[in-house]
Amino acid sequence: MHYFNQAVETMPREQLRALQLEKLRALLSQLMGRNRFYTKKWKDVGVVPGDIQSFADFSKLPFTYKSELVRAQEEAPPFGTNATFPESAYTRVHQTSGTTGTPLRVVDTPESWEWWGSCWGHVLRGASVTAADRLFLPFSFGPFIGFWATVEGARQIGAMMIPGGGWDSLQRLQMMRDLGATVVCCTPTYALRLAEVARRENFDLRSVPIRALIHAGEPGASVAQTKARIEAAWGAKCFDHAGASEVGAHSFECQLQPGGIHIIESEFIAEVLNPETGKEVPGGEIGELVITNLGRPGFPVVRYRTGDLVRLNLTPCECGRTFARFDGGVLGRSDDMVTIRGVNVYPTAIENVVRQFATVEEFQVTVTMMQEMHHLEVEIEVVSGNDAEHVRAHVEQAIYQALSLRPKVTLAEPGTLARYELKARRFRRLDRTPENRSA
Ligand SMILES: [Zn+2]
């Protein structure tokens, strides 16, 4: 079994919780009086760091919302009041994609960048990456933090990095083959896209020695049918990971793939709460992930509402790690959940059905509100050479069997649905204005 830090990863849970509390208390004292954003926030509710003596006191601390961080940035541009230290202390700046609102800039010091790399070390080690591996990154480096952090993680592990920016998909496949890439880090969507290109170009994917794919940016790699499809196409294992620019790389899948992702609990405190009441959900129920990062004092988040839906599992994993897991990975966004005739529908549930069909190449789900009710339309692109209407009817039937829903399933012309390299947006809601979305 490969660990990044075995002593910490296999620590008894009481010790792990004590470690979290110790780190939390040190962080709170460090921030009070120095970090303008949190100092004001905590003063407003009358909490001082000394009030937090145990996890029972944790809920005295107010939640943090992304919209507040964006506002803090607007108040003191360009980095905002959540930047704890003088600007000269920072050596890295990245920003969120801004597809659902104002981009949020995040800044790191050399120490917190080292911390990002160590979190990615957990992700890579979880997928049993070693110094003998060659990692291929099929991206140009923009301001998105994810793959920069992967590079830092790979550096800490000693693996070779192969940068694959600025090329088309076929050139990337050839590069992976010629340089003997063993691991590729990309979105699940792009892994499928590369497989699609290989098929079209008669490029033998099995000529690439890839043995693991590490995914980020979308939930797909924990969606059973998407995972199965990627693994079958590549003849390799596919690993999920979850994180966010403002939080860190917080969760990863271990080699044993127990059907969920481990939270790096030595570096993060995860709470799973009812999105409406803000109270902890009973064990095993789906709730919103609220996270505190413990290693980024220069740009911290304390009780941050991620908007991600997860299901917590505390049972020990066969891999030996005591870190808790999120069953099924990130299940979707709390604001993407819709209720249709009393049934709660998550984007990943629909994806899991549609991805069973090798004959469906791409899909798009649209939710509209008509007469106060949500309606779902699923557009599919059928692989040419198949009876499209036959596939369409089958998909409709499969969604009904799995979810007791009868959405309208329609056919899109081949090649017309959007293809994505980063952050696929296959789930569209036309029942709300952009301002209503939590960015
Ligand atoms: Zn495990």
Short mmCIF file of C-alpha atoms and ligand atoms in Angstrom, two decimals:
data_model
loop_
_atom_site.label_atom_id
_atom_site.label_comp_id
_atom_site.label_asym_id
_atom_site.label_seq_id
_atom_site.Cartn_x
_atom_site.Cartn_y
_atom_site.Cartn_z
CA MET A 1 0.00 0.00 0.00
CA HIS A 2 1.31 3.45 -0.89
CA TYR A 3 0.85 6.29 1.58
CA PHE A 4 2.01 9.88 1.47
CA ASN A 5 2.35 10.06 5.26
CA GLN A 6 1.54 6.67 6.74
CA ALA A 7 1.66 7.71 10.41
CA VAL A 8 -0.94 10.41 9.88
CA GLU A 9 -3.11 8.46 7.42
CA THR A 10 -3.46 5.45 9.72
CA MET A 11 -3.71 7.37 13.01
CA PRO A 12 -6.53 6.28 15.38
CA ARG A 13 -9.50 8.59 14.87
CA GLU A 14 -9.39 10.11 18.37
CA GLN A 15 -5.79 11.18 17.75
CA LEU A 16 -6.73 12.49 14.31
CA ARG A 17 -9.54 14.56 15.81
CA ALA A 18 -7.17 15.89 18.50
CA LEU A 19 -4.68 16.84 15.78
CA GLN A 20 -7.41 18.69 13.87
CA LEU A 21 -8.47 20.59 16.96
CA GLU A 22 -4.88 21.55 17.79
CA LYS A 23 -4.30 22.83 14.24
CA LEU A 24 -7.64 24.64 14.23
CA ARG A 25 -6.96 26.46 17.48
CA ALA A 26 -3.50 27.51 16.30
CA LEU A 27 -5.02 28.78 13.04
CA LEU A 28 -7.75 30.79 14.75
CA SER A 29 -5.24 32.53 17.04
CA GLN A 30 -3.01 33.26 14.07
CA LEU A 31 -5.88 34.83 12.10
CA MET A 32 -7.48 36.93 14.84
CA GLY A 33 -6.25 40.51 14.50
CA ARG A 34 -4.25 39.75 11.33
CA ASN A 35 -6.80 38.47 8.82
CA ARG A 36 -9.21 41.39 8.27
CA PHE A 37 -11.99 39.24 6.81
CA TYR A 38 -12.21 36.74 9.67
CA THR A 39 -11.41 39.22 12.44
CA LYS A 40 -14.45 41.26 11.42
CA LYS A 41 -16.61 38.20 10.88
CA TRP A 42 -15.89 36.76 14.31
CA LYS A 43 -16.12 40.12 16.09
CA ASP A 44 -19.56 40.62 14.52
CA VAL A 45 -20.86 37.48 16.25
CA GLY A 46 -18.82 38.00 19.41
CA VAL A 47 -16.58 34.93 19.16
CA VAL A 48 -12.92 34.93 20.12
CA PRO A 49 -10.55 32.05 19.27
CA GLY A 50 -10.29 31.12 22.98
CA ASP A 51 -14.00 30.20 22.90
CA ILE A 52 -13.21 27.22 20.68
CA GLN A 53 -12.05 24.56 23.14
CA SER A 54 -13.63 21.49 21.56
CA PHE A 55 -15.54 20.35 18.46
CA ALA A 56 -18.75 21.11 20.35
CA ASP A 57 -17.73 24.79 20.22
CA PHE A 58 -16.97 24.68 16.52
CA SER A 59 -20.51 25.60 15.50
CA LYS A 60 -20.10 28.96 17.28
CA LEU A 61 -18.02 30.02 14.29
CA PRO A 62 -20.13 31.48 11.47
CA PHE A 63 -20.23 29.92 8.00
CA THR A 64 -18.23 31.40 5.14
CA TYR A 65 -19.88 31.81 1.72
CA LYS A 66 -18.18 32.27 -1.61
CA SER A 67 -20.16 35.46 -2.21
CA GLU A 68 -18.53 36.93 0.95
CA LEU A 69 -15.05 36.13 -0.32
CA VAL A 70 -15.90 37.79 -3.64
CA ARG A 71 -17.16 40.85 -1.76
CA ALA A 72 -13.98 40.88 0.36
CA GLN A 73 -12.02 40.94 -2.89
CA GLU A 74 -14.03 43.85 -4.25
CA GLU A 75 -13.51 45.81 -1.01
CA ALA A 76 -9.72 45.56 -1.16
CA PRO A 77 -8.63 44.67 -4.70
CA PRO A 78 -6.89 42.78 -6.10
CA PHE A 79 -6.59 40.08 -3.38
CA GLY A 80 -9.18 41.08 -0.81
CA THR A 81 -9.34 41.22 2.97
CA ASN A 82 -8.96 37.45 3.32
CA ALA A 83 -5.27 37.76 2.39
CA THR A 84 -3.80 37.60 5.90
CA PHE A 85 -0.25 38.74 5.22
CA PRO A 86 1.32 41.73 3.39
CA GLU A 87 1.17 41.28 -0.40
CA SER A 88 4.93 40.74 -0.60
CA ALA A 89 4.53 37.46 1.34
CA TYR A 90 2.69 35.80 -1.56
CA THR A 91 4.35 34.01 -4.45
CA ARG A 92 1.35 32.47 -6.24
CA VAL A 93 -1.96 33.75 -7.52
CA HIS A 94 -4.70 31.74 -9.17
CA GLN A 95 -8.37 32.28 -9.79
CA THR A 96 -11.61 30.38 -10.15
CA SER A 97 -13.11 29.96 -13.60
CA GLY A 98 -15.81 32.54 -13.01
CA THR A 99 -18.27 30.65 -15.21
CA THR A 100 -21.00 31.28 -12.64
CA GLY A 101 -19.97 34.69 -11.38
CA THR A 102 -17.04 36.97 -10.62
CA PRO A 103 -13.75 35.06 -10.61
CA LEU A 104 -12.31 34.72 -7.11
CA ARG A 105 -8.55 35.22 -6.81
CA VAL A 106 -6.66 33.09 -4.31
CA VAL A 107 -3.10 33.70 -3.17
CA ASP A 108 -0.46 31.43 -1.67
CA THR A 109 2.78 31.88 0.24
CA PRO A 110 5.70 29.47 -0.32
CA GLU A 111 4.53 27.57 2.79
CA SER A 112 0.92 27.24 1.67
CA TRP A 113 2.05 26.25 -1.81
CA GLU A 114 4.10 23.49 -0.21
CA TRP A 115 0.90 22.51 1.62
CA TRP A 116 -1.09 22.38 -1.66
CA GLY A 117 1.62 20.10 -3.03
CA SER A 118 1.43 17.81 -0.01
CA CYS A 119 -2.35 17.51 -0.42
CA TRP A 120 -1.75 16.53 -4.04
CA GLY A 121 0.89 14.13 -2.73
CA HIS A 122 -1.96 12.33 -0.95
CA VAL A 123 -3.98 12.28 -4.17
CA LEU A 124 -1.10 10.87 -6.22
CA ARG A 125 -0.01 8.34 -3.59
CA GLY A 126 -3.63 7.23 -3.22
CA ALA A 127 -3.47 6.24 -6.88
CA SER A 128 -0.11 4.50 -6.13
CA VAL A 129 1.95 6.98 -8.13
CA THR A 130 5.69 6.71 -7.36
CA ALA A 131 8.96 8.32 -8.51
CA ALA A 132 9.02 5.73 -11.31
CA ASP A 133 5.88 7.20 -12.92
CA ARG A 134 5.56 9.69 -15.76
CA LEU A 135 2.62 12.03 -15.45
CA PHE A 136 1.04 13.55 -18.50
CA LEU A 137 -0.85 16.84 -18.15
CA PRO A 138 -2.92 17.52 -21.27
CA PHE A 139 -3.43 21.20 -20.47
CA SER A 140 -2.02 24.61 -21.08
CA PHE A 141 -1.44 26.37 -17.79
CA GLY A 142 -4.01 29.07 -17.25
CA PRO A 143 -4.98 30.57 -13.89
CA PHE A 144 -6.85 27.38 -12.84
CA ILE A 145 -5.03 26.10 -9.75
CA GLY A 146 -5.73 22.37 -10.06
CA PHE A 147 -3.04 21.27 -12.44
CA TRP A 148 -0.40 23.66 -11.12
CA ALA A 149 -0.90 21.98 -7.77
CA THR A 150 -0.56 18.57 -9.44
CA VAL A 151 2.86 19.63 -10.67
CA GLU A 152 3.86 20.60 -7.12
CA GLY A 153 2.57 17.25 -5.80
CA ALA A 154 4.48 15.32 -8.47
CA ARG A 155 7.62 17.28 -7.62
CA GLN A 156 7.29 16.24 -3.97
CA ILE A 157 6.93 12.60 -5.01
CA GLY A 158 9.71 12.74 -7.57
CA ALA A 159 7.67 11.61 -10.59
CA MET A 160 8.45 12.93 -14.09
CA MET A 161 6.08 15.57 -15.45
CA ILE A 162 5.20 15.68 -19.14
CA PRO A 163 3.57 19.00 -20.07
CA GLY A 164 1.03 18.56 -22.85
CA GLY A 165 -0.27 22.09 -23.40
CA GLY A 166 -0.72 23.69 -26.80
CA TRP A 167 -1.40 20.48 -28.70
CA ASP A 168 -4.45 18.83 -30.15
CA SER A 169 -5.79 15.57 -28.77
CA LEU A 170 -4.11 13.29 -31.32
CA GLN A 171 -0.71 14.92 -30.78
CA ARG A 172 -1.17 14.43 -27.06
CA LEU A 173 -1.93 10.73 -27.51
CA GLN A 174 1.20 10.32 -29.63
CA MET A 175 3.27 12.17 -27.02
CA MET A 176 1.95 9.92 -24.24
CA ARG A 177 2.88 6.86 -26.27
CA ASP A 178 6.31 8.12 -27.36
CA LEU A 179 7.39 9.28 -23.89
CA GLY A 180 5.90 6.30 -22.05
CA ALA A 181 3.38 8.23 -19.92
CA THR A 182 1.98 5.99 -17.15
CA VAL A 183 -0.46 8.40 -15.49
CA VAL A 184 -2.67 11.11 -16.96
CA CYS A 185 -4.42 13.84 -14.95
CA CYS A 186 -7.48 15.39 -16.59
CA THR A 187 -11.23 15.72 -16.27
CA PRO A 188 -13.27 12.53 -16.78
CA THR A 189 -14.84 14.22 -19.78
CA TYR A 190 -11.49 14.78 -21.41
CA ALA A 191 -10.43 11.16 -20.79
CA LEU A 192 -13.52 10.10 -22.75
CA ARG A 193 -12.82 12.72 -25.39
CA LEU A 194 -9.28 11.39 -25.88
CA ALA A 195 -10.72 7.89 -26.25
CA GLU A 196 -13.21 9.20 -28.82
CA VAL A 197 -10.41 10.86 -30.81
CA ALA A 198 -8.31 7.68 -30.66
CA ARG A 199 -11.22 5.68 -32.07
CA ARG A 200 -11.84 8.14 -34.85
CA GLU A 201 -8.18 8.41 -35.81
CA ASN A 202 -7.55 4.65 -35.59
CA PHE A 203 -5.01 5.31 -32.85
CA ASP A 204 -4.51 2.26 -30.64
CA LEU A 205 -5.06 3.49 -27.06
CA ARG A 206 -3.48 0.31 -25.74
CA SER A 207 -0.17 1.43 -27.29
CA VAL A 208 -0.04 4.09 -24.52
CA PRO A 209 1.33 2.60 -21.26
CA ILE A 210 -1.15 4.58 -19.09
CA ARG A 211 -2.06 2.54 -15.99
CA ALA A 212 -3.91 5.20 -14.02
CA LEU A 213 -6.02 8.25 -14.76
CA ILE A 214 -6.49 10.83 -12.00
CA HIS A 215 -9.51 12.99 -12.40
CA ALA A 216 -10.50 16.38 -11.10
CA GLY A 217 -12.84 19.21 -11.88
CA GLU A 218 -16.03 17.14 -12.20
CA PRO A 219 -17.72 14.35 -10.25
CA GLY A 220 -17.61 11.81 -13.13
CA ALA A 221 -14.82 9.54 -11.87
CA SER A 222 -16.95 8.44 -8.93
CA VAL A 223 -20.01 7.87 -11.11
CA ALA A 224 -19.88 4.08 -11.50
CA GLN A 225 -20.85 3.93 -15.16
CA THR A 226 -18.59 6.79 -16.22
CA LYS A 227 -15.69 5.22 -14.35
CA ALA A 228 -16.37 1.84 -15.97
CA ARG A 229 -16.43 3.46 -19.39
CA ILE A 230 -13.12 5.29 -18.89
CA GLU A 231 -11.44 2.18 -17.45
CA ALA A 232 -12.66 0.00 -20.32
CA ALA A 233 -11.50 2.49 -22.96
CA TRP A 234 -8.04 2.96 -21.46
CA GLY A 235 -7.45 -0.46 -19.91
CA ALA A 236 -6.36 1.47 -16.80
CA LYS A 237 -7.69 2.35 -13.35
CA CYS A 238 -9.40 5.66 -12.93
CA PHE A 239 -9.22 7.65 -9.69
CA ASP A 240 -11.41 10.44 -8.44
CA HIS A 241 -10.26 13.49 -6.50
CA ALA A 242 -12.11 16.55 -5.22
CA GLY A 243 -11.00 20.05 -4.35
CA ALA A 244 -11.54 23.72 -5.02
CA SER A 245 -9.33 26.77 -5.55
CA GLU A 246 -10.55 28.47 -2.39
CA VAL A 247 -10.32 25.27 -0.26
CA GLY A 248 -7.51 23.00 -1.47
CA ALA A 249 -7.30 19.46 -2.83
CA HIS A 250 -9.28 17.84 -0.03
CA SER A 251 -10.22 14.30 -1.08
CA PHE A 252 -8.81 11.39 -3.06
CA GLU A 253 -9.53 7.82 -3.98
CA CYS A 254 -7.29 5.03 -2.65
CA GLN A 255 -6.01 2.04 -4.64
CA LEU A 256 -8.76 -0.21 -3.26
CA GLN A 257 -11.45 2.05 -4.70
CA PRO A 258 -14.04 1.44 -1.98
CA GLY A 259 -16.67 3.41 -3.88
CA GLY A 260 -15.81 6.78 -2.42
CA ILE A 261 -13.06 9.30 -1.76
CA HIS A 262 -11.02 9.78 1.45
CA ILE A 263 -10.89 13.25 3.01
CA ILE A 264 -7.38 14.36 4.00
CA GLU A 265 -8.52 14.90 7.56
CA SER A 266 -5.10 15.90 8.84
CA GLU A 267 -5.41 19.03 6.67
CA PHE A 268 -9.16 19.66 6.55
CA ILE A 269 -12.15 19.53 8.87
CA ALA A 270 -15.22 18.32 6.99
CA GLU A 271 -18.77 18.79 8.22
CA VAL A 272 -21.82 17.44 6.39
CA LEU A 273 -24.82 19.67 7.06
CA ASN A 274 -28.40 20.08 5.99
CA PRO A 275 -28.15 22.92 3.44
CA GLU A 276 -31.37 24.51 4.73
CA THR A 277 -30.98 24.27 8.51
CA GLY A 278 -27.17 24.28 8.75
CA LYS A 279 -27.39 21.40 11.25
CA GLU A 280 -25.36 18.22 10.98
CA VAL A 281 -27.19 15.46 9.05
CA PRO A 282 -27.56 12.04 10.71
CA GLY A 283 -24.83 9.54 9.73
CA GLY A 284 -24.97 8.35 6.15
CA GLU A 285 -27.41 10.97 4.89
CA ILE A 286 -26.67 13.32 2.04
CA GLY A 287 -25.80 16.87 3.02
CA GLU A 288 -23.71 19.85 2.02
CA LEU A 289 -19.96 19.68 2.58
CA VAL A 290 -18.76 22.49 4.84
CA ILE A 291 -15.00 22.57 5.03
CA THR A 292 -12.21 24.23 6.98
CA ASN A 293 -8.66 24.12 5.66
CA LEU A 294 -5.90 23.93 8.24
CA GLY A 295 -2.76 24.62 6.21
CA ARG A 296 -3.38 27.84 4.33
CA PRO A 297 -3.28 30.66 6.92
CA GLY A 298 -2.47 33.22 4.21
CA PHE A 299 -5.85 32.65 2.53
CA PRO A 300 -7.95 30.46 4.83
CA VAL A 301 -11.52 29.22 4.74
CA VAL A 302 -13.25 28.42 8.03
CA ARG A 303 -16.60 26.57 7.86
CA TYR A 304 -16.85 27.21 4.13
CA ARG A 305 -20.11 26.29 2.40
CA THR A 306 -18.88 24.40 -0.66
CA GLY A 307 -22.34 23.78 -2.13
CA ASP A 308 -21.20 20.20 -2.83
CA LEU A 309 -23.45 17.34 -1.80
CA VAL A 310 -21.73 14.39 -0.09
CA ARG A 311 -22.50 11.35 2.07
CA LEU A 312 -20.08 10.73 4.96
CA ASN A 313 -18.83 7.22 5.76
CA LEU A 314 -16.75 6.67 8.91
CA THR A 315 -16.28 2.90 8.60
CA PRO A 316 -12.61 1.85 8.34
CA CYS A 317 -11.22 1.29 4.85
CA GLU A 318 -9.33 -1.87 3.93
CA CYS A 319 -6.43 0.32 2.77
CA GLY A 320 -5.61 1.05 6.42
CA ARG A 321 -6.41 4.75 6.29
CA THR A 322 -8.55 6.12 9.09
CA PHE A 323 -9.52 9.17 7.02
CA ALA A 324 -13.32 9.23 6.56
CA ARG A 325 -14.80 8.87 3.08
CA PHE A 326 -17.47 10.46 0.94
CA ASP A 327 -19.44 7.59 -0.58
CA GLY A 328 -19.84 8.06 -4.30
CA GLY A 329 -17.55 11.14 -4.26
CA VAL A 330 -19.13 14.55 -4.71
CA LEU A 331 -22.73 13.77 -5.66
CA GLY A 332 -23.54 17.12 -7.21
CA ARG A 333 -24.11 20.75 -6.34
CA SER A 334 -26.78 21.53 -3.78
CA ASP A 335 -28.18 24.14 -6.18
CA ASP A 336 -28.26 21.62 -9.04
CA MET A 337 -30.55 19.27 -7.16
CA VAL A 338 -34.10 19.40 -8.46
CA THR A 339 -37.25 17.80 -7.19
CA ILE A 340 -39.42 16.27 -9.88
CA ARG A 341 -42.73 14.81 -8.76
CA GLY A 342 -41.33 14.32 -5.27
CA VAL A 343 -38.12 12.67 -6.46
CA ASN A 344 -34.80 14.38 -5.68
CA VAL A 345 -32.67 14.25 -8.79
CA TYR A 346 -28.91 14.87 -8.85
CA PRO A 347 -26.96 15.38 -12.08
CA THR A 348 -24.72 12.41 -11.25
CA ALA A 349 -27.74 10.08 -11.03
CA ILE A 350 -28.68 10.90 -14.63
CA GLU A 351 -25.08 10.65 -15.76
CA ASN A 352 -24.84 7.19 -14.21
CA VAL A 353 -27.75 6.00 -16.34
CA VAL A 354 -26.76 7.64 -19.62
CA ARG A 355 -23.15 6.45 -19.38
CA GLN A 356 -24.29 2.81 -19.42
CA PHE A 357 -24.88 3.30 -23.13
CA ALA A 358 -21.73 2.88 -25.20
CA THR A 359 -23.88 4.04 -28.11
CA VAL A 360 -24.32 7.49 -26.52
CA GLU A 361 -21.34 9.71 -27.17
CA GLU A 362 -22.35 12.93 -25.44
CA PHE A 363 -25.36 14.23 -23.54
CA GLN A 364 -26.84 17.38 -22.06
CA VAL A 365 -29.53 17.79 -19.40
CA THR A 366 -31.75 20.88 -19.27
CA VAL A 367 -34.08 21.71 -16.41
CA THR A 368 -36.88 24.17 -17.05
CA MET A 369 -39.64 25.43 -14.81
CA MET A 370 -43.13 25.24 -16.28
CA GLN A 371 -46.31 25.84 -14.28
CA GLU A 372 -44.34 25.77 -11.02
CA MET A 373 -42.87 22.37 -11.82
CA HIS A 374 -39.42 21.25 -12.87
CA HIS A 375 -39.17 19.53 -16.24
CA LEU A 376 -36.19 17.61 -17.43
CA GLU A 377 -34.97 17.21 -20.98
CA VAL A 378 -32.07 14.92 -21.85
CA GLU A 379 -30.44 15.45 -25.23
CA ILE A 380 -28.24 12.63 -26.47
CA GLU A 381 -25.79 12.28 -29.31
CA VAL A 382 -25.78 8.74 -30.67
CA VAL A 383 -22.59 7.21 -32.10
CA SER A 384 -23.03 7.03 -35.88
CA GLY A 385 -23.93 3.65 -37.32
CA ASN A 386 -26.57 2.98 -34.63
CA ASP A 387 -30.33 3.21 -34.85
CA ALA A 388 -30.68 6.55 -33.06
CA GLU A 389 -34.39 6.24 -32.32
CA HIS A 390 -33.88 2.78 -30.84
CA VAL A 391 -31.10 4.10 -28.55
CA ARG A 392 -33.25 7.08 -27.58
CA ALA A 393 -36.14 4.86 -26.51
CA HIS A 394 -33.76 2.65 -24.52
CA VAL A 395 -32.23 5.61 -22.67
CA GLU A 396 -35.71 6.87 -21.81
CA GLN A 397 -36.66 3.46 -20.47
CA ALA A 398 -33.43 3.11 -18.46
CA ILE A 399 -33.92 6.51 -16.78
CA TYR A 400 -37.43 5.49 -15.86
CA GLN A 401 -36.27 2.19 -14.38
CA ALA A 402 -33.45 3.80 -12.37
CA LEU A 403 -35.10 7.00 -11.19
CA SER A 404 -38.86 6.57 -11.76
CA LEU A 405 -38.78 9.63 -13.97
CA ARG A 406 -39.91 10.11 -17.53
CA PRO A 407 -37.86 13.01 -18.87
CA LYS A 408 -38.13 14.04 -22.48
CA VAL A 409 -35.21 12.34 -24.26
CA THR A 410 -34.32 13.92 -27.60
CA LEU A 411 -31.71 13.35 -30.27
CA ALA A 412 -28.99 15.88 -31.05
CA GLU A 413 -27.14 15.83 -34.35
CA PRO A 414 -23.72 14.11 -34.06
CA GLY A 415 -21.01 16.58 -33.04
CA THR A 416 -23.41 19.36 -32.00
CA LEU A 417 -23.35 19.05 -28.19
CA ALA A 418 -20.55 20.89 -26.39
CA ARG A 419 -17.27 19.07 -25.81
CA TYR A 420 -15.30 20.06 -22.72
CA GLU A 421 -11.68 19.99 -21.65
CA LEU A 422 -12.28 21.59 -18.24
CA LYS A 423 -15.36 21.58 -16.01
CA ALA A 424 -18.08 20.09 -18.14
CA ARG A 425 -21.47 21.76 -17.83
CA ARG A 426 -23.85 19.06 -18.93
CA PHE A 427 -26.51 20.11 -16.48
CA ARG A 428 -28.24 23.37 -17.38
CA ARG A 429 -30.96 25.08 -15.44
CA LEU A 430 -33.15 27.56 -17.24
CA ASP A 431 -35.41 28.10 -14.25
CA ARG A 432 -33.31 30.75 -12.57
CA THR A 433 -31.28 33.80 -13.39
CA PRO A 434 -27.48 33.74 -13.09
CA GLU A 435 -27.61 36.06 -10.03
CA ASN A 436 -29.55 33.42 -8.14
CA ARG A 437 -26.81 30.87 -8.54
CA SER A 438 -24.27 30.48 -5.83
CA ALA A 439 -21.12 31.16 -7.80
ZN ZN B 1 -9.01 3.47 1.38
#
